């Protein structure tokens, strides 16, 4: 098949959930299909490296991104001048999707003309659009072209979860979330098929008003390699969190854990360390300088050393779609403690292959219990490893996605 893929992320380096998921799926599809990828501009070295890997994929870059300038508020200007330092919630608001302009206000220069030109030059069998920011492009694709939308994250649900973390909730917040929901559902209903990453997201979207016959579930895959990391598992007094600060749910999760859970755990286990892997700003790291045993590693290419002997913690309070970090933890043979939001849509069962806890007290208790039980550590690792092998291998996930595509194209042709 000739497949046109339009994404809001450049898939390389594959160092975050969205880019990693896109990279692995295209890497599978390109083996038996002719792929054209439309995505934002990236650093020249990233583009060169990816072209060396994907010599058979046509990559067309768009950009730069155009978005509305934030409106000047004299009231907010005076507030910032009066305060020498911003309160934490004000800083966090700058990273929340809730406080950003509506996704329909973003546009990449030359996007429409480029896509129209590609479709005029090549007769594609299928167009695949990824991420809600790109959903409006459906209007500019040929009417007879099969259109699939891959919904990585339900935007209005993410905004609602962000809104619920705020102590000072802005007036009109619920209004904004509801209108985002209406727009989101209307946009994705314009596609022939809507791929959800989890069964739970499929349920949410059906409840929201997406036509049930359009919905399919096709998860992202996890790289499964034969390695001896954490075999056997020997706890080395280390807790690890995977995720960059640029994705706000990661910032919220790390802050919630350090604010509410870390000191009680450190008091009980004086040698314990909490290590964060991913790109974080120095000014953010500095906010936690006074906390003992907290380490920010930055981006690490080879995770083996940092994950050896570590328990993975996933204290997420915000999210939709798939949390790849849990599956990655399972693939590295790590015992896991997560919130229910962190494990949402994944086959994680409390007390069977992980601990699930939402309140600070329950989270501290779960981590403590796991630290103290070699038997539970081994049980969680073994039970979660089997799930990875059977449900989330690249081969299985790739075949499932390809089956959806082929079936849709066959129906359209008939």
Tab-separated table of C-alpha atoms in Angstrom:
chain	number	residue	atom	x	y	z
A	1	UNK	CA	0.000	0.000	0.000
A	2	UNK	CA	0.945	3.612	-0.488
A	3	UNK	CA	0.413	5.285	2.877
A	4	UNK	CA	0.553	9.004	3.677
A	5	UNK	CA	1.251	9.613	7.384
A	6	UNK	CA	0.769	13.115	8.835
A	7	UNK	CA	2.078	13.616	12.363
A	8	UNK	CA	2.714	16.501	14.744
A	9	UNK	CA	5.960	14.901	15.980
A	10	UNK	CA	9.246	14.228	14.250
A	11	UNK	CA	9.851	10.568	15.162
A	12	UNK	CA	13.583	10.786	15.808
A	13	UNK	CA	15.265	10.609	18.224
A	14	UNK	CA	12.691	8.251	19.727
A	15	UNK	CA	13.218	9.631	23.240
A	16	UNK	CA	9.602	10.258	24.310
A	17	UNK	CA	6.353	8.309	24.239
A	18	UNK	CA	4.857	10.015	21.166
A	19	UNK	CA	7.976	9.978	19.003
A	20	UNK	CA	8.934	6.455	20.093
A	21	UNK	CA	5.494	5.079	19.274
A	22	UNK	CA	5.447	6.740	15.849
A	23	UNK	CA	8.979	5.578	15.072
A	24	UNK	CA	8.332	1.918	15.917
A	25	UNK	CA	5.073	1.736	13.976
A	26	UNK	CA	6.505	3.339	10.820
A	27	UNK	CA	9.594	1.161	11.143
A	28	UNK	CA	7.318	-1.890	10.965
A	29	UNK	CA	5.013	-0.588	8.221
A	30	UNK	CA	7.822	0.497	5.877
A	31	UNK	CA	8.935	-3.120	5.406
A	32	UNK	CA	5.883	-3.952	3.295
A	33	UNK	CA	4.449	-0.552	2.326
A	34	UNK	CA	5.477	2.653	0.577
A	35	UNK	CA	5.469	5.364	3.252
A	36	UNK	CA	5.407	9.149	2.929
A	37	UNK	CA	5.742	10.983	6.255
A	38	UNK	CA	4.728	14.623	6.741
A	39	UNK	CA	5.983	16.040	10.050
A	40	UNK	CA	7.473	19.199	11.624
A	41	UNK	CA	10.994	20.428	11.011
A	42	UNK	CA	13.783	19.108	13.211
A	43	UNK	CA	17.493	19.648	13.742
A	44	UNK	CA	19.500	18.799	10.584
A	45	UNK	CA	21.513	16.107	12.386
A	46	UNK	CA	18.328	14.324	13.510
A	47	UNK	CA	17.012	14.363	9.949
A	48	UNK	CA	20.284	13.015	8.544
A	49	UNK	CA	20.391	10.187	11.073
A	50	UNK	CA	16.794	9.166	10.419
A	51	UNK	CA	17.289	9.216	6.633
A	52	UNK	CA	20.211	6.836	7.089
A	53	UNK	CA	17.872	4.455	8.920
A	54	UNK	CA	14.794	5.007	6.738
A	55	UNK	CA	16.288	5.263	3.258
A	56	UNK	CA	12.999	3.900	1.863
A	57	UNK	CA	10.690	6.465	3.567
A	58	UNK	CA	9.898	9.819	1.922
A	59	UNK	CA	10.027	12.487	4.655
A	60	UNK	CA	8.462	15.892	3.969
A	61	UNK	CA	8.922	18.511	6.689
A	62	UNK	CA	6.540	21.353	7.484
A	63	UNK	CA	6.958	24.529	9.470
A	64	UNK	CA	7.752	26.644	11.195
A	65	UNK	CA	4.793	26.392	13.529
A	66	UNK	CA	2.503	29.417	13.631
A	67	UNK	CA	0.463	30.116	16.745
A	68	UNK	CA	-1.238	33.137	18.270
A	69	UNK	CA	0.805	35.347	20.540
A	70	UNK	CA	-0.355	35.284	24.171
A	71	UNK	CA	-2.616	38.243	24.881
A	72	UNK	CA	-1.095	40.945	27.077
A	73	UNK	CA	-2.788	41.233	30.454
A	74	UNK	CA	-2.000	44.386	32.458
A	75	UNK	CA	-3.386	42.689	35.573
A	76	UNK	CA	-1.026	39.716	35.195
A	77	UNK	CA	1.877	42.063	34.387
A	78	UNK	CA	1.390	43.936	37.681
A	79	UNK	CA	1.066	40.662	39.606
A	80	UNK	CA	4.395	39.418	38.268
A	81	UNK	CA	6.106	42.711	39.113
A	82	UNK	CA	4.769	42.661	42.672
A	83	UNK	CA	5.804	39.048	43.263
A	84	UNK	CA	9.541	38.450	43.284
A	85	UNK	CA	9.023	34.760	42.611
A	86	UNK	CA	6.114	33.009	40.993
A	87	UNK	CA	4.114	30.519	42.962
A	88	UNK	CA	4.541	26.919	41.874
A	89	UNK	CA	1.032	26.696	40.434
A	90	UNK	CA	1.680	29.751	38.245
A	91	UNK	CA	4.846	28.132	36.896
A	92	UNK	CA	3.027	24.874	36.211
A	93	UNK	CA	0.254	26.673	34.319
A	94	UNK	CA	2.794	27.637	31.657
A	95	UNK	CA	3.192	23.940	30.775
A	96	UNK	CA	-0.453	22.872	30.978
A	97	UNK	CA	-2.429	22.201	27.822
A	98	UNK	CA	-5.427	23.687	29.621
A	99	UNK	CA	-3.885	27.182	29.512
A	100	UNK	CA	-2.667	27.008	25.922
A	101	UNK	CA	-4.611	28.285	22.922
A	102	UNK	CA	-7.065	25.856	21.352
A	103	UNK	CA	-5.369	23.255	19.161
A	104	UNK	CA	-7.210	24.568	16.092
A	105	UNK	CA	-5.286	27.848	16.404
A	106	UNK	CA	-1.986	26.121	15.632
A	107	UNK	CA	-0.878	25.789	12.047
A	108	UNK	CA	2.297	24.759	10.272
A	109	UNK	CA	3.379	26.906	7.348
A	110	UNK	CA	2.918	25.155	3.974
A	111	UNK	CA	1.010	22.197	5.538
A	112	UNK	CA	-2.126	22.395	3.368
A	113	UNK	CA	-0.290	23.133	0.118
A	114	UNK	CA	2.255	20.377	0.780
A	115	UNK	CA	-0.385	17.729	1.523
A	116	UNK	CA	-2.496	18.731	-1.484
A	117	UNK	CA	0.591	18.572	-3.696
A	118	UNK	CA	1.573	15.121	-2.445
A	119	UNK	CA	-1.939	13.770	-3.011
A	120	UNK	CA	-1.977	15.215	-6.532
A	121	UNK	CA	1.394	13.629	-7.338
A	122	UNK	CA	0.751	10.207	-5.749
A	123	UNK	CA	-2.405	8.129	-5.593
A	124	UNK	CA	-2.300	7.021	-1.958
A	125	UNK	CA	-4.340	4.090	-0.696
A	126	UNK	CA	-4.580	5.514	2.797
A	127	UNK	CA	-3.954	8.677	4.823
A	128	UNK	CA	-3.082	8.294	8.502
A	129	UNK	CA	-3.269	11.398	10.704
A	130	UNK	CA	-1.694	11.280	14.171
A	131	UNK	CA	-2.443	13.553	17.169
A	132	UNK	CA	-5.443	15.873	17.531
A	133	UNK	CA	-3.460	18.975	16.486
A	134	UNK	CA	-3.371	17.586	12.935
A	135	UNK	CA	-7.000	16.403	12.757
A	136	UNK	CA	-8.301	19.430	10.751
A	137	UNK	CA	-6.168	18.321	7.774
A	138	UNK	CA	-8.908	15.756	7.024
A	139	UNK	CA	-10.857	18.547	5.333
A	140	UNK	CA	-8.049	19.064	2.797
A	141	UNK	CA	-7.489	15.416	1.841
A	142	UNK	CA	-9.138	13.927	-1.284
A	143	UNK	CA	-12.744	12.969	-0.554
A	144	UNK	CA	-12.331	9.407	-1.843
A	145	UNK	CA	-9.126	8.718	0.117
A	146	UNK	CA	-9.399	6.390	3.142
A	147	UNK	CA	-8.698	8.432	6.262
A	148	UNK	CA	-7.547	7.027	9.619
A	149	UNK	CA	-7.002	9.061	12.775
A	150	UNK	CA	-4.664	7.745	15.482
A	151	UNK	CA	-5.699	9.271	18.814
A	152	UNK	CA	-2.646	9.200	21.078
A	153	UNK	CA	-4.265	11.243	23.844
A	154	UNK	CA	-7.835	12.443	24.414
A	155	UNK	CA	-7.291	16.200	24.675
A	156	UNK	CA	-10.367	17.226	26.669
A	157	UNK	CA	-9.762	14.426	29.182
A	158	UNK	CA	-6.155	15.546	29.664
A	159	UNK	CA	-7.386	19.121	30.196
A	160	UNK	CA	-9.994	17.966	32.711
A	161	UNK	CA	-7.385	16.074	34.739
A	162	UNK	CA	-5.083	19.120	34.675
A	163	UNK	CA	-7.960	21.358	35.767
A	164	UNK	CA	-8.680	19.082	38.735
A	165	UNK	CA	-5.118	19.496	40.074
A	166	UNK	CA	-5.500	23.287	40.375
A	167	UNK	CA	-6.195	24.847	43.750
A	168	UNK	CA	-7.269	28.115	42.123
A	169	UNK	CA	-9.564	26.996	39.329
A	170	UNK	CA	-10.148	29.689	36.670
A	171	UNK	CA	-13.687	30.833	35.953
A	172	UNK	CA	-14.964	29.260	32.763
A	173	UNK	CA	-12.672	26.253	32.991
A	174	UNK	CA	-15.431	23.683	32.648
A	175	UNK	CA	-16.863	25.669	29.727
A	176	UNK	CA	-13.515	25.502	27.916
A	177	UNK	CA	-13.177	21.752	28.529
A	178	UNK	CA	-16.704	21.057	27.273
A	179	UNK	CA	-16.181	23.077	24.095
A	180	UNK	CA	-12.876	21.314	23.461
A	181	UNK	CA	-14.697	18.000	23.811
A	182	UNK	CA	-17.351	19.006	21.249
A	183	UNK	CA	-14.722	20.133	18.751
A	184	UNK	CA	-12.514	17.094	19.317
A	185	UNK	CA	-15.364	14.629	18.747
A	186	UNK	CA	-16.612	16.495	15.666
A	187	UNK	CA	-13.143	16.478	14.096
A	188	UNK	CA	-12.379	12.803	14.591
A	189	UNK	CA	-15.843	11.787	13.395
A	190	UNK	CA	-14.739	13.071	9.964
A	191	UNK	CA	-12.367	10.096	9.636
A	192	UNK	CA	-13.292	6.632	8.340
A	193	UNK	CA	-11.557	4.946	11.270
A	194	UNK	CA	-10.336	6.162	14.659
A	195	UNK	CA	-7.575	4.134	16.284
A	196	UNK	CA	-7.378	4.231	20.069
A	197	UNK	CA	-4.286	3.003	21.875
A	198	UNK	CA	-6.260	1.361	24.687
A	199	UNK	CA	-9.637	-0.256	25.218
A	200	UNK	CA	-10.337	2.332	27.922
A	201	UNK	CA	-9.885	5.227	25.495
A	202	UNK	CA	-12.258	3.491	23.088
A	203	UNK	CA	-14.888	3.389	25.843
A	204	UNK	CA	-14.327	7.074	26.660
A	205	UNK	CA	-14.646	8.153	23.019
A	206	UNK	CA	-17.786	6.111	22.439
A	207	UNK	CA	-19.333	7.732	25.518
A	208	UNK	CA	-18.269	11.144	24.187
A	209	UNK	CA	-20.103	10.634	20.899
A	210	UNK	CA	-17.643	9.116	18.439
A	211	UNK	CA	-19.442	6.669	16.133
A	212	UNK	CA	-18.822	3.145	17.545
A	213	UNK	CA	-18.304	1.596	14.095
A	214	UNK	CA	-15.343	3.920	13.513
A	215	UNK	CA	-13.439	2.889	16.656
A	216	UNK	CA	-10.605	0.348	16.696
A	217	UNK	CA	-7.983	-0.499	19.333
A	218	UNK	CA	-4.365	-0.817	18.239
A	219	UNK	CA	-1.720	-0.286	20.951
A	220	UNK	CA	1.833	0.915	20.559
A	221	UNK	CA	4.587	-1.643	20.882
A	222	UNK	CA	7.499	-2.111	23.242
A	223	UNK	CA	10.983	-3.053	22.108
A	224	UNK	CA	11.595	-6.522	23.515
A	225	UNK	CA	15.228	-7.562	23.526
A	226	UNK	CA	16.930	-10.461	25.199
A	227	UNK	CA	18.997	-9.073	28.047
A	228	UNK	CA	19.918	-10.053	31.575
A	229	UNK	CA	19.196	-6.720	33.223
A	230	UNK	CA	17.537	-7.345	36.595
A	231	UNK	CA	17.752	-11.127	36.214
A	232	UNK	CA	17.741	-11.872	39.051
A	233	UNK	CA	16.392	-8.644	40.529
A	234	UNK	CA	18.431	-7.309	43.438
A	235	UNK	CA	17.049	-4.087	44.871
A	236	UNK	CA	19.764	-1.419	45.051
A	237	UNK	CA	17.896	1.223	47.109
A	238	UNK	CA	16.819	3.097	43.998
A	239	UNK	CA	13.476	4.338	42.689
A	240	UNK	CA	13.373	5.507	39.056
A	241	UNK	CA	10.985	7.717	37.079
A	242	UNK	CA	11.207	7.884	33.268
A	243	UNK	CA	10.010	10.984	31.427
A	244	UNK	CA	11.034	14.477	30.228
A	245	UNK	CA	9.761	17.681	31.827
A	246	UNK	CA	8.389	19.040	28.539
A	247	UNK	CA	5.409	16.681	28.898
A	248	UNK	CA	3.479	18.346	31.745
A	249	UNK	CA	2.087	15.123	33.306
A	250	UNK	CA	5.709	14.169	34.044
A	251	UNK	CA	6.371	17.482	35.798
A	252	UNK	CA	3.202	17.107	37.859
A	253	UNK	CA	3.984	13.470	38.726
A	254	UNK	CA	7.526	14.127	39.930
A	255	UNK	CA	6.461	17.187	41.924
A	256	UNK	CA	3.541	15.321	43.542
A	257	UNK	CA	5.805	12.427	44.494
A	258	UNK	CA	8.593	14.618	45.893
A	259	UNK	CA	6.160	16.887	47.749
A	260	UNK	CA	3.981	14.182	49.270
A	261	UNK	CA	5.818	10.860	49.313
A	262	UNK	CA	9.567	11.295	49.261
A	263	UNK	CA	10.366	12.421	52.819
A	264	UNK	CA	8.298	9.646	54.501
A	265	UNK	CA	10.055	7.088	52.286
A	266	UNK	CA	13.486	8.602	52.923
A	267	UNK	CA	12.851	8.531	56.673
A	268	UNK	CA	11.996	4.833	56.501
A	269	UNK	CA	14.808	3.944	54.090
A	270	UNK	CA	17.750	6.349	54.653
A	271	UNK	CA	19.839	4.914	51.787
A	272	UNK	CA	17.036	5.278	49.236
A	273	UNK	CA	17.563	7.389	46.080
A	274	UNK	CA	14.981	8.804	43.668
A	275	UNK	CA	16.359	9.131	40.143
A	276	UNK	CA	14.658	10.944	37.245
A	277	UNK	CA	15.646	10.071	33.673
A	278	UNK	CA	14.852	12.526	30.860
A	279	UNK	CA	15.523	16.155	29.916
A	280	UNK	CA	14.666	18.579	32.754
A	281	UNK	CA	15.504	22.287	32.997
A	282	UNK	CA	18.171	23.257	35.518
A	283	UNK	CA	15.829	25.755	37.195
A	284	UNK	CA	13.284	22.990	37.754
A	285	UNK	CA	15.911	20.669	39.188
A	286	UNK	CA	17.039	23.474	41.505
A	287	UNK	CA	13.609	23.563	43.171
A	288	UNK	CA	14.361	20.152	44.664
A	289	UNK	CA	18.013	20.765	45.616
A	290	UNK	CA	17.279	20.621	49.343
A	291	UNK	CA	15.673	17.192	49.145
A	292	UNK	CA	18.154	14.434	50.011
A	293	UNK	CA	18.808	11.578	47.624
A	294	UNK	CA	17.159	13.113	44.530
A	295	UNK	CA	19.083	12.805	41.243
A	296	UNK	CA	18.216	14.156	37.773
A	297	UNK	CA	20.202	12.229	35.164
A	298	UNK	CA	19.060	13.954	31.987
A	299	UNK	CA	18.554	11.992	28.779
A	300	UNK	CA	20.317	8.616	28.790
A	301	UNK	CA	20.783	6.618	25.589
A	302	UNK	CA	21.478	3.270	27.275
A	303	UNK	CA	19.161	2.718	30.236
A	304	UNK	CA	20.657	-0.540	31.469
A	305	UNK	CA	22.856	0.876	34.237
A	306	UNK	CA	20.294	3.323	35.622
A	307	UNK	CA	17.494	0.714	35.690
A	308	UNK	CA	19.564	-2.061	37.245
A	309	UNK	CA	18.239	-2.846	40.739
A	310	UNK	CA	15.599	-0.089	40.616
A	311	UNK	CA	11.874	-0.071	41.325
A	312	UNK	CA	9.894	1.965	38.794
A	313	UNK	CA	7.452	4.501	40.234
A	314	UNK	CA	4.729	6.041	38.045
A	315	UNK	CA	2.914	8.644	40.205
A	316	UNK	CA	0.957	10.127	37.278
A	317	UNK	CA	-2.221	12.086	38.008
A	318	UNK	CA	-2.793	13.282	34.434
A	319	UNK	CA	-2.914	11.333	31.204
A	320	UNK	CA	-4.741	9.587	28.405
A	321	UNK	CA	-3.675	7.023	25.842
A	322	UNK	CA	-0.806	4.655	26.678
A	323	UNK	CA	1.816	5.244	29.333
A	324	UNK	CA	4.795	3.648	27.622
A	325	UNK	CA	6.977	3.970	30.714
A	326	UNK	CA	5.106	1.138	32.467
A	327	UNK	CA	5.592	-1.213	29.530
A	328	UNK	CA	9.236	-0.157	29.282
A	329	UNK	CA	9.676	-0.890	32.979
A	330	UNK	CA	8.197	-4.343	32.517
A	331	UNK	CA	10.491	-4.999	29.550
A	332	UNK	CA	13.484	-4.124	31.767
A	333	UNK	CA	12.272	-6.583	34.435
A	334	UNK	CA	11.470	-3.895	36.995
A	335	UNK	CA	8.823	-4.145	39.729
A	336	UNK	CA	6.356	-1.263	39.393
A	337	UNK	CA	4.267	0.998	41.632
A	338	UNK	CA	1.813	3.254	39.775
A	339	UNK	CA	-1.298	5.328	40.241
A	340	UNK	CA	-4.474	4.070	38.581
A	341	UNK	CA	-4.213	6.895	36.019
A	342	UNK	CA	-0.660	5.818	35.230
A	343	UNK	CA	-1.766	2.261	34.497
A	344	UNK	CA	-5.076	3.167	32.842
A	345	UNK	CA	-5.815	1.071	29.770
A	346	UNK	CA	-2.985	-1.366	30.464
A	347	UNK	CA	-3.396	-4.928	31.813
A	348	UNK	CA	-1.908	-4.010	35.190
A	349	UNK	CA	-3.573	-5.592	38.215
A	350	UNK	CA	-2.991	-4.419	41.758
A	351	UNK	CA	-1.177	-7.030	43.822
A	352	UNK	CA	-0.685	-9.333	40.839
A	353	UNK	CA	1.837	-7.640	38.538
A	354	UNK	CA	2.204	-4.234	40.222
A	355	UNK	CA	0.925	-2.071	43.063
A	356	UNK	CA	-1.658	0.620	42.258
A	357	UNK	CA	-2.116	3.497	44.711
A	358	UNK	CA	-3.495	7.024	44.393
A	359	UNK	CA	-3.202	8.822	47.740
A	360	UNK	CA	0.201	9.818	49.152
A	361	UNK	CA	-0.228	7.498	52.148
A	362	UNK	CA	-1.210	4.546	49.961
A	363	UNK	CA	1.615	5.220	47.507
A	364	UNK	CA	4.202	5.347	50.302
A	365	UNK	CA	2.790	2.148	51.776
A	366	UNK	CA	2.905	0.364	48.403
A	367	UNK	CA	6.520	1.371	47.713
A	368	UNK	CA	7.547	0.386	51.237
A	369	UNK	CA	5.850	-2.991	50.968
A	370	UNK	CA	7.553	-3.707	47.655
A	371	UNK	CA	10.968	-2.654	48.952
A	372	UNK	CA	10.600	-5.052	51.873
A	373	UNK	CA	9.441	-8.079	49.874
A	374	UNK	CA	11.819	-9.948	47.578
A	375	UNK	CA	8.978	-12.363	46.827
A	376	UNK	CA	6.668	-9.589	45.574
A	377	UNK	CA	9.445	-8.059	43.485
A	378	UNK	CA	9.998	-11.335	41.643
A	379	UNK	CA	6.249	-12.002	41.309
A	380	UNK	CA	5.540	-8.603	39.741
A	381	UNK	CA	8.444	-8.928	37.300
A	382	UNK	CA	7.445	-12.397	36.130
A	383	UNK	CA	3.739	-11.609	35.729
A	384	UNK	CA	4.255	-8.323	33.869
A	385	UNK	CA	6.919	-9.797	31.583
A	386	UNK	CA	4.431	-12.313	30.183
A	387	UNK	CA	2.007	-9.510	29.264
A	388	UNK	CA	4.712	-7.701	27.303
A	389	UNK	CA	5.661	-10.767	25.297
A	390	UNK	CA	2.113	-11.714	24.308
A	391	UNK	CA	0.364	-8.367	23.803
A	392	UNK	CA	2.884	-5.608	23.067
A	393	UNK	CA	5.597	-7.020	20.831
A	394	UNK	CA	6.440	-4.983	17.723
A	395	UNK	CA	5.348	-7.882	15.526
A	396	UNK	CA	1.926	-8.299	17.159
A	397	UNK	CA	1.144	-4.570	17.354
A	398	UNK	CA	2.352	-3.950	13.814
A	399	UNK	CA	0.248	-6.783	12.397
A	400	UNK	CA	-2.837	-5.501	14.214
A	401	UNK	CA	-2.392	-1.975	12.818
A	402	UNK	CA	-1.753	-3.287	9.311
A	403	UNK	CA	-4.883	-5.469	9.433
A	404	UNK	CA	-7.023	-2.413	10.233
A	405	UNK	CA	-5.489	-0.499	7.330
A	406	UNK	CA	-5.842	-3.342	4.817
A	407	UNK	CA	-9.446	-4.051	5.761
A	408	UNK	CA	-10.431	-0.396	5.356
A	409	UNK	CA	-8.695	-0.088	1.979
A	410	UNK	CA	-10.341	-3.303	0.755
A	411	UNK	CA	-13.801	-2.041	1.756
A	412	UNK	CA	-13.154	1.287	0.033
A	413	UNK	CA	-11.977	-0.466	-3.139
A	414	UNK	CA	-15.004	-2.786	-3.198
